[in-house]
Amino acid sequence: MKFYPDGKVPEQPHLYFIYGAGGTGKTSLLKQFKGKKLLITFDNSYEVVRGREDIDILSIEPKDFKTLKDNLSIEIMERIKDGKYQVLCLDNATALQNIALDNIFNQYKDNRNNYQDLQIWFRRIGTYLRQCGLTVYVTAHQDKPNDLGEVMPQMNFATFYAFTATFDFVGHIYKKDNEFWIDCDPEKKNHGKNRIDNRTSMKAEDLLKIETEKKENEVKNDDNN
């Protein structure tokens, strides 16, 4: 347990979850984040960041699938323990879920039990990401809208909520009038949220705009003191 007297909770890096259709620039958004980044890819979609010196890539291979349940958090801890990275990216959660279902959580004939185990595992990963001390960016594919017009990630519904419970930002990225937008308005049936600022929609290129401006102002204030 950790005790913080008088509400003096230290500021923590933010956790972002962005989902959308293919070709909407989910992986490319990683370029916006400042600092050294570790990209863990579960579907080998790293072409858009190839050659960037600020991004290290860890590609999960088929031989890793069976041991992923026990080794994923351990692997992340080993990679980040020396303080080299400021940002951790998991690309993408849809592929991770499918790998887990096909290779790990398939021991029960009743799929409800398999999904329950999956939800618990994803919740633990989400909790670990909250505590890892890095800015975290996670992507997922978009599922087709349901009969109510709701848009959500291509993930088991309960698993998605268990995983993103600790996240600060959940948004849907889409293309409109040749521009990419991110919608995080929970009232628009996209299961979005934004605990970072009061925006409910923004251009994709402005995702980190307010946070970046805040850090720049803090640096200026430190220089003036």
PDB file of C-alpha atoms in Angstrom:
ATOM      1  CA  MET A   1       0.000   0.000   0.000  1.00  0.00           C
ATOM      2  CA  LYS A   2       1.057   3.591  -0.614  1.00  0.00           C
ATOM      3  CA  PHE A   3      -0.114   6.456   1.568  1.00  0.00           C
ATOM      4  CA  TYR A   4      -0.236  10.051   0.313  1.00  0.00           C
ATOM      5  CA  PRO A   5      -1.005  12.610   3.067  1.00  0.00           C
ATOM      6  CA  ASP A   6      -2.993  15.758   2.329  1.00  0.00           C
ATOM      7  CA  GLY A   7      -3.797  14.700  -1.216  1.00  0.00           C
ATOM      8  CA  LYS A   8      -0.151  15.009  -2.270  1.00  0.00           C
ATOM      9  CA  VAL A   9      -0.292  12.365  -4.979  1.00  0.00           C
ATOM     10  CA  PRO A  10       2.637  12.633  -7.418  1.00  0.00           C
ATOM     11  CA  GLU A  11       1.729  13.343 -11.025  1.00  0.00           C
ATOM     12  CA  GLN A  12       1.776  10.194 -13.134  1.00  0.00           C
ATOM     13  CA  PRO A  13       2.378   9.702 -16.860  1.00  0.00           C
ATOM     14  CA  HIS A  14      -0.801   9.266 -18.868  1.00  0.00           C
ATOM     15  CA  LEU A  15      -2.205   6.127 -20.492  1.00  0.00           C
ATOM     16  CA  TYR A  16      -3.763   6.398 -23.962  1.00  0.00           C
ATOM     17  CA  PHE A  17      -5.896   3.851 -25.826  1.00  0.00           C
ATOM     18  CA  ILE A  18      -6.752   4.625 -29.474  1.00  0.00           C
ATOM     19  CA  TYR A  19      -8.771   2.351 -31.744  1.00  0.00           C
ATOM     20  CA  GLY A  20      -9.819   2.677 -35.358  1.00  0.00           C
ATOM     21  CA  ALA A  21     -10.038   1.108 -38.792  1.00  0.00           C
ATOM     22  CA  GLY A  22      -6.963   0.097 -40.758  1.00  0.00           C
ATOM     23  CA  GLY A  23      -5.073   2.959 -42.345  1.00  0.00           C
ATOM     24  CA  THR A  24      -6.228   5.635 -39.910  1.00  0.00           C
ATOM     25  CA  GLY A  25      -2.761   6.272 -38.515  1.00  0.00           C
ATOM     26  CA  LYS A  26      -2.930   4.507 -35.157  1.00  0.00           C
ATOM     27  CA  THR A  27       0.696   3.393 -35.156  1.00  0.00           C
ATOM     28  CA  SER A  28       1.838   6.701 -36.660  1.00  0.00           C
ATOM     29  CA  LEU A  29       0.472   8.532 -33.616  1.00  0.00           C
ATOM     30  CA  LEU A  30       3.387   7.111 -31.640  1.00  0.00           C
ATOM     31  CA  LYS A  31       5.628   9.654 -33.389  1.00  0.00           C
ATOM     32  CA  GLN A  32       3.896  12.460 -31.459  1.00  0.00           C
ATOM     33  CA  PHE A  33       5.122  11.244 -28.090  1.00  0.00           C
ATOM     34  CA  LYS A  34       8.321  12.825 -26.796  1.00  0.00           C
ATOM     35  CA  GLY A  35      11.303  10.824 -25.604  1.00  0.00           C
ATOM     36  CA  LYS A  36      12.669   7.366 -26.278  1.00  0.00           C
ATOM     37  CA  LYS A  37       9.944   4.864 -27.105  1.00  0.00           C
ATOM     38  CA  LEU A  38       9.620   1.079 -26.886  1.00  0.00           C
ATOM     39  CA  LEU A  39       7.137  -0.342 -29.388  1.00  0.00           C
ATOM     40  CA  ILE A  40       5.950  -3.886 -28.697  1.00  0.00           C
ATOM     41  CA  THR A  41       4.154  -5.120 -31.794  1.00  0.00           C
ATOM     42  CA  PHE A  42       1.860  -8.134 -31.872  1.00  0.00           C
ATOM     43  CA  ASP A  43       1.010  -7.898 -35.583  1.00  0.00           C
ATOM     44  CA  ASN A  44       4.315  -6.668 -37.089  1.00  0.00           C
ATOM     45  CA  SER A  45       2.782  -3.398 -38.333  1.00  0.00           C
ATOM     46  CA  TYR A  46       5.851  -1.238 -37.781  1.00  0.00           C
ATOM     47  CA  GLU A  47       6.619  -0.032 -41.306  1.00  0.00           C
ATOM     48  CA  VAL A  48       5.488   3.530 -40.543  1.00  0.00           C
ATOM     49  CA  VAL A  49       8.092   3.879 -37.786  1.00  0.00           C
ATOM     50  CA  ARG A  50      10.939   2.045 -39.505  1.00  0.00           C
ATOM     51  CA  GLY A  51      14.227   3.909 -39.311  1.00  0.00           C
ATOM     52  CA  ARG A  52      13.297   6.201 -36.414  1.00  0.00           C
ATOM     53  CA  GLU A  53      16.128   6.382 -33.917  1.00  0.00           C
ATOM     54  CA  ASP A  54      13.759   7.360 -31.097  1.00  0.00           C
ATOM     55  CA  ILE A  55      11.815   4.080 -31.361  1.00  0.00           C
ATOM     56  CA  ASP A  56      13.033   0.596 -30.404  1.00  0.00           C
ATOM     57  CA  ILE A  57      10.872  -2.267 -31.674  1.00  0.00           C
ATOM     58  CA  LEU A  58      10.179  -5.581 -29.964  1.00  0.00           C
ATOM     59  CA  SER A  59       8.312  -7.912 -32.321  1.00  0.00           C
ATOM     60  CA  ILE A  60       6.382 -10.788 -30.756  1.00  0.00           C
ATOM     61  CA  GLU A  61       6.855 -13.973 -32.812  1.00  0.00           C
ATOM     62  CA  PRO A  62       4.776 -17.186 -33.017  1.00  0.00           C
ATOM     63  CA  LYS A  63       7.304 -19.043 -30.859  1.00  0.00           C
ATOM     64  CA  ASP A  64       6.510 -16.574 -28.064  1.00  0.00           C
ATOM     65  CA  PHE A  65       2.737 -17.105 -28.093  1.00  0.00           C
ATOM     66  CA  LYS A  66       2.482 -20.029 -25.671  1.00  0.00           C
ATOM     67  CA  THR A  67       4.499 -18.300 -22.958  1.00  0.00           C
ATOM     68  CA  LEU A  68       3.067 -14.812 -23.432  1.00  0.00           C
ATOM     69  CA  LYS A  69       0.754 -15.081 -20.418  1.00  0.00           C
ATOM     70  CA  ASP A  70       3.646 -15.464 -17.999  1.00  0.00           C
ATOM     71  CA  ASN A  71       6.352 -13.595 -19.881  1.00  0.00           C
ATOM     72  CA  LEU A  72       4.785 -10.397 -21.229  1.00  0.00           C
ATOM     73  CA  SER A  73       4.933  -8.336 -18.030  1.00  0.00           C
ATOM     74  CA  ILE A  74       8.343  -9.803 -17.170  1.00  0.00           C
ATOM     75  CA  GLU A  75       9.689  -8.891 -20.611  1.00  0.00           C
ATOM     76  CA  ILE A  76       8.379  -5.338 -20.297  1.00  0.00           C
ATOM     77  CA  MET A  77       9.906  -4.956 -16.816  1.00  0.00           C
ATOM     78  CA  GLU A  78      13.293  -6.167 -18.053  1.00  0.00           C
ATOM     79  CA  ARG A  79      13.234  -3.770 -20.999  1.00  0.00           C
ATOM     80  CA  ILE A  80      12.289  -0.638 -19.050  1.00  0.00           C
ATOM     81  CA  LYS A  81      14.085  -1.155 -15.737  1.00  0.00           C
ATOM     82  CA  ASP A  82      17.185   0.840 -16.735  1.00  0.00           C
ATOM     83  CA  GLY A  83      15.170   4.015 -17.354  1.00  0.00           C
ATOM     84  CA  LYS A  84      16.025   4.186 -21.047  1.00  0.00           C
ATOM     85  CA  TYR A  85      12.415   4.685 -22.168  1.00  0.00           C
ATOM     86  CA  GLN A  86       9.846   7.369 -21.519  1.00  0.00           C
ATOM     87  CA  VAL A  87       7.060   5.852 -23.630  1.00  0.00           C
ATOM     88  CA  LEU A  88       5.741   2.292 -23.988  1.00  0.00           C
ATOM     89  CA  CYS A  89       3.490   1.308 -26.895  1.00  0.00           C
ATOM     90  CA  LEU A  90       1.521  -1.939 -27.325  1.00  0.00           C
ATOM     91  CA  ASP A  91       0.389  -2.366 -30.929  1.00  0.00           C
ATOM     92  CA  ASN A  92      -2.199  -3.716 -30.933  1.00  0.00           C
ATOM     93  CA  ALA A  93      -4.588  -5.006 -28.270  1.00  0.00           C
ATOM     94  CA  THR A  94      -6.829  -6.787 -30.788  1.00  0.00           C
ATOM     95  CA  ALA A  95      -3.949  -8.957 -31.964  1.00  0.00           C
ATOM     96  CA  LEU A  96      -2.849  -9.564 -28.367  1.00  0.00           C
ATOM     97  CA  GLN A  97      -6.354 -10.711 -27.428  1.00  0.00           C
ATOM     98  CA  ASN A  98      -6.535 -13.080 -30.405  1.00  0.00           C
ATOM     99  CA  ILE A  99      -3.112 -14.533 -29.655  1.00  0.00           C
ATOM    100  CA  ALA A 100      -4.147 -15.105 -26.051  1.00  0.00           C
ATOM    101  CA  LEU A 101      -7.437 -16.787 -26.987  1.00  0.00           C
ATOM    102  CA  ASP A 102      -5.866 -19.041 -29.602  1.00  0.00           C
ATOM    103  CA  ASN A 103      -2.837 -20.091 -27.599  1.00  0.00           C
ATOM    104  CA  ILE A 104      -3.449 -19.547 -23.882  1.00  0.00           C
ATOM    105  CA  PHE A 105      -7.049 -19.154 -22.775  1.00  0.00           C
ATOM    106  CA  ASN A 106      -8.624 -22.076 -24.640  1.00  0.00           C
ATOM    107  CA  GLN A 107      -8.592 -24.805 -22.010  1.00  0.00           C
ATOM    108  CA  TYR A 108     -12.343 -24.781 -21.306  1.00  0.00           C
ATOM    109  CA  LYS A 109     -15.053 -26.125 -23.586  1.00  0.00           C
ATOM    110  CA  ASP A 110     -17.294 -23.356 -22.281  1.00  0.00           C
ATOM    111  CA  ASN A 111     -15.919 -20.163 -23.832  1.00  0.00           C
ATOM    112  CA  ARG A 112     -17.344 -18.097 -20.989  1.00  0.00           C
ATOM    113  CA  ASN A 113     -14.647 -19.467 -18.708  1.00  0.00           C
ATOM    114  CA  ASN A 114     -11.956 -18.735 -21.287  1.00  0.00           C
ATOM    115  CA  TYR A 115     -13.132 -15.138 -21.599  1.00  0.00           C
ATOM    116  CA  GLN A 116     -13.251 -14.747 -17.826  1.00  0.00           C
ATOM    117  CA  ASP A 117      -9.597 -15.759 -17.570  1.00  0.00           C
ATOM    118  CA  LEU A 118      -8.797 -13.429 -20.462  1.00  0.00           C
ATOM    119  CA  GLN A 119     -10.474 -10.496 -18.696  1.00  0.00           C
ATOM    120  CA  ILE A 120      -8.532 -11.115 -15.494  1.00  0.00           C
ATOM    121  CA  TRP A 121      -5.255 -11.256 -17.425  1.00  0.00           C
ATOM    122  CA  PHE A 122      -5.950  -8.041 -19.330  1.00  0.00           C
ATOM    123  CA  ARG A 123      -6.984  -6.300 -16.105  1.00  0.00           C
ATOM    124  CA  ARG A 124      -3.661  -7.254 -14.552  1.00  0.00           C
ATOM    125  CA  ILE A 125      -1.780  -5.949 -17.591  1.00  0.00           C
ATOM    126  CA  GLY A 126      -3.710  -2.681 -17.397  1.00  0.00           C
ATOM    127  CA  THR A 127      -2.882  -2.338 -13.714  1.00  0.00           C
ATOM    128  CA  TYR A 128       0.784  -3.030 -14.400  1.00  0.00           C
ATOM    129  CA  LEU A 129       0.870  -0.421 -17.167  1.00  0.00           C
ATOM    130  CA  ARG A 130      -0.601   2.117 -14.743  1.00  0.00           C
ATOM    131  CA  GLN A 131       2.214   1.424 -12.303  1.00  0.00           C
ATOM    132  CA  CYS A 132       5.136   1.108 -14.740  1.00  0.00           C
ATOM    133  CA  GLY A 133       6.043   4.803 -14.571  1.00  0.00           C
ATOM    134  CA  LEU A 134       5.984   5.411 -18.339  1.00  0.00           C
ATOM    135  CA  THR A 135       3.599   7.143 -20.687  1.00  0.00           C
ATOM    136  CA  VAL A 136       1.656   4.298 -22.302  1.00  0.00           C
ATOM    137  CA  TYR A 137       0.051   4.204 -25.741  1.00  0.00           C
ATOM    138  CA  VAL A 138      -2.056   1.208 -26.823  1.00  0.00           C
ATOM    139  CA  THR A 139      -3.820   0.686 -30.155  1.00  0.00           C
ATOM    140  CA  ALA A 140      -6.652  -1.613 -31.251  1.00  0.00           C
ATOM    141  CA  HIS A 141      -8.654  -2.350 -34.375  1.00  0.00           C
ATOM    142  CA  GLN A 142     -12.183  -1.025 -34.733  1.00  0.00           C
ATOM    143  CA  ASP A 143     -15.123  -3.415 -34.813  1.00  0.00           C
ATOM    144  CA  LYS A 144     -18.092  -2.775 -37.083  1.00  0.00           C
ATOM    145  CA  PRO A 145     -20.887  -0.666 -35.510  1.00  0.00           C
ATOM    146  CA  ASN A 146     -23.574  -2.645 -33.705  1.00  0.00           C
ATOM    147  CA  ASP A 147     -27.339  -2.313 -34.181  1.00  0.00           C
ATOM    148  CA  LEU A 148     -27.375   0.716 -31.872  1.00  0.00           C
ATOM    149  CA  GLY A 149     -24.726   2.480 -33.912  1.00  0.00           C
ATOM    150  CA  GLU A 150     -22.099   2.041 -31.218  1.00  0.00           C
ATOM    151  CA  VAL A 151     -18.483   1.890 -32.323  1.00  0.00           C
ATOM    152  CA  MET A 152     -15.991   0.051 -30.158  1.00  0.00           C
ATOM    153  CA  PRO A 153     -12.661  -1.769 -30.359  1.00  0.00           C
ATOM    154  CA  GLN A 154     -12.503  -5.224 -31.886  1.00  0.00           C
ATOM    155  CA  MET A 155     -12.204  -6.817 -28.480  1.00  0.00           C
ATOM    156  CA  ASN A 156     -14.395  -8.699 -26.078  1.00  0.00           C
ATOM    157  CA  PHE A 157     -16.492  -5.985 -24.430  1.00  0.00           C
ATOM    158  CA  ALA A 158     -15.753  -6.949 -20.824  1.00  0.00           C
ATOM    159  CA  THR A 159     -12.062  -7.447 -21.612  1.00  0.00           C
ATOM    160  CA  PHE A 160     -11.855  -3.971 -23.141  1.00  0.00           C
ATOM    161  CA  TYR A 161     -13.371  -2.365 -20.052  1.00  0.00           C
ATOM    162  CA  ALA A 162     -11.229  -4.403 -17.676  1.00  0.00           C
ATOM    163  CA  PHE A 163      -8.087  -3.418 -19.564  1.00  0.00           C
ATOM    164  CA  THR A 164      -8.814   0.306 -19.981  1.00  0.00           C
ATOM    165  CA  ALA A 165     -10.201   0.909 -16.479  1.00  0.00           C
ATOM    166  CA  THR A 166      -6.941   2.591 -15.442  1.00  0.00           C
ATOM    167  CA  PHE A 167      -6.433   4.509 -18.707  1.00  0.00           C
ATOM    168  CA  ASP A 168      -6.725   8.293 -18.838  1.00  0.00           C
ATOM    169  CA  PHE A 169      -7.773   8.533 -22.469  1.00  0.00           C
ATOM    170  CA  VAL A 170      -9.804   6.259 -24.755  1.00  0.00           C
ATOM    171  CA  GLY A 171     -10.559   7.536 -28.234  1.00  0.00           C
ATOM    172  CA  HIS A 172     -11.814   6.489 -31.658  1.00  0.00           C
ATOM    173  CA  ILE A 173      -9.711   7.645 -34.622  1.00  0.00           C
ATOM    174  CA  TYR A 174     -11.407   8.096 -37.991  1.00  0.00           C
ATOM    175  CA  LYS A 175     -11.059   9.954 -41.274  1.00  0.00           C
ATOM    176  CA  LYS A 176     -13.354  12.842 -42.216  1.00  0.00           C
ATOM    177  CA  ASP A 177     -12.906  15.314 -45.091  1.00  0.00           C
ATOM    178  CA  ASN A 178      -9.376  14.005 -45.712  1.00  0.00           C
ATOM    179  CA  GLU A 179      -8.359  14.679 -42.112  1.00  0.00           C
ATOM    180  CA  PHE A 180      -7.919  12.301 -39.197  1.00  0.00           C
ATOM    181  CA  TRP A 181      -9.917  13.005 -36.047  1.00  0.00           C
ATOM    182  CA  ILE A 182     -10.101  11.446 -32.589  1.00  0.00           C
ATOM    183  CA  ASP A 183     -13.422  11.339 -30.767  1.00  0.00           C
ATOM    184  CA  CYS A 184     -13.411  10.654 -27.028  1.00  0.00           C
ATOM    185  CA  ASP A 185     -16.926  11.810 -26.173  1.00  0.00           C
ATOM    186  CA  PRO A 186     -18.630   9.082 -24.078  1.00  0.00           C
ATOM    187  CA  GLU A 187     -22.022  10.419 -25.122  1.00  0.00           C
ATOM    188  CA  LYS A 188     -21.392   9.555 -28.776  1.00  0.00           C
ATOM    189  CA  LYS A 189     -21.574   5.792 -28.261  1.00  0.00           C
ATOM    190  CA  ASN A 190     -17.882   5.188 -28.847  1.00  0.00           C
ATOM    191  CA  HIS A 191     -16.969   4.241 -25.250  1.00  0.00           C
ATOM    192  CA  GLY A 192     -14.465   7.098 -25.104  1.00  0.00           C
ATOM    193  CA  LYS A 193     -13.167   9.046 -22.121  1.00  0.00           C
ATOM    194  CA  ASN A 194     -10.760  11.889 -21.457  1.00  0.00           C
ATOM    195  CA  ARG A 195      -9.490  12.440 -17.920  1.00  0.00           C
ATOM    196  CA  ILE A 196      -6.609  14.634 -19.096  1.00  0.00           C
ATOM    197  CA  ASP A 197      -8.445  17.757 -20.277  1.00  0.00           C
ATOM    198  CA  ASN A 198     -11.957  18.840 -21.247  1.00  0.00           C
ATOM    199  CA  ARG A 199     -11.792  18.096 -24.969  1.00  0.00           C
ATOM    200  CA  THR A 200     -14.214  15.585 -26.472  1.00  0.00           C
ATOM    201  CA  SER A 201     -12.840  15.728 -30.019  1.00  0.00           C
ATOM    202  CA  MET A 202      -9.609  16.829 -31.666  1.00  0.00           C
ATOM    203  CA  LYS A 203      -7.566  16.441 -34.828  1.00  0.00           C
ATOM    204  CA  ALA A 204      -5.286  13.435 -34.497  1.00  0.00           C
ATOM    205  CA  GLU A 205      -2.255  15.675 -34.883  1.00  0.00           C
ATOM    206  CA  ASP A 206      -3.363  17.616 -31.793  1.00  0.00           C
ATOM    207  CA  LEU A 207      -3.795  14.630 -29.470  1.00  0.00           C
ATOM    208  CA  LEU A 208      -0.908  15.699 -27.231  1.00  0.00           C
ATOM    209  CA  LYS A 209      -1.131  19.439 -27.895  1.00  0.00           C
ATOM    210  CA  ILE A 210      -2.380  20.543 -24.474  1.00  0.00           C
ATOM    211  CA  GLU A 211      -0.062  18.183 -22.599  1.00  0.00           C
ATOM    212  CA  THR A 212       2.928  19.374 -24.658  1.00  0.00           C
ATOM    213  CA  GLU A 213       2.063  23.032 -24.064  1.00  0.00           C
ATOM    214  CA  LYS A 214       1.744  22.366 -20.330  1.00  0.00           C
ATOM    215  CA  LYS A 215       5.222  20.803 -20.160  1.00  0.00           C
ATOM    216  CA  GLU A 216       6.731  23.659 -22.194  1.00  0.00           C
ATOM    217  CA  ASN A 217       5.206  26.195 -19.798  1.00  0.00           C
ATOM    218  CA  GLU A 218       6.561  24.268 -16.814  1.00  0.00           C
ATOM    219  CA  VAL A 219      10.055  24.396 -18.345  1.00  0.00           C
ATOM    220  CA  LYS A 220       9.740  28.146 -18.934  1.00  0.00           C
ATOM    221  CA  ASN A 221       8.607  28.686 -15.349  1.00  0.00           C
ATOM    222  CA  ASP A 222      11.553  26.671 -14.045  1.00  0.00           C
ATOM    223  CA  ASP A 223      13.937  28.747 -16.161  1.00  0.00           C
ATOM    224  CA  ASN A 224      12.462  31.970 -14.797  1.00  0.00           C
ATOM    225  CA  ASN A 225      12.779  30.884 -11.172  1.00  0.00           C
TER     226      ASN A 225
END
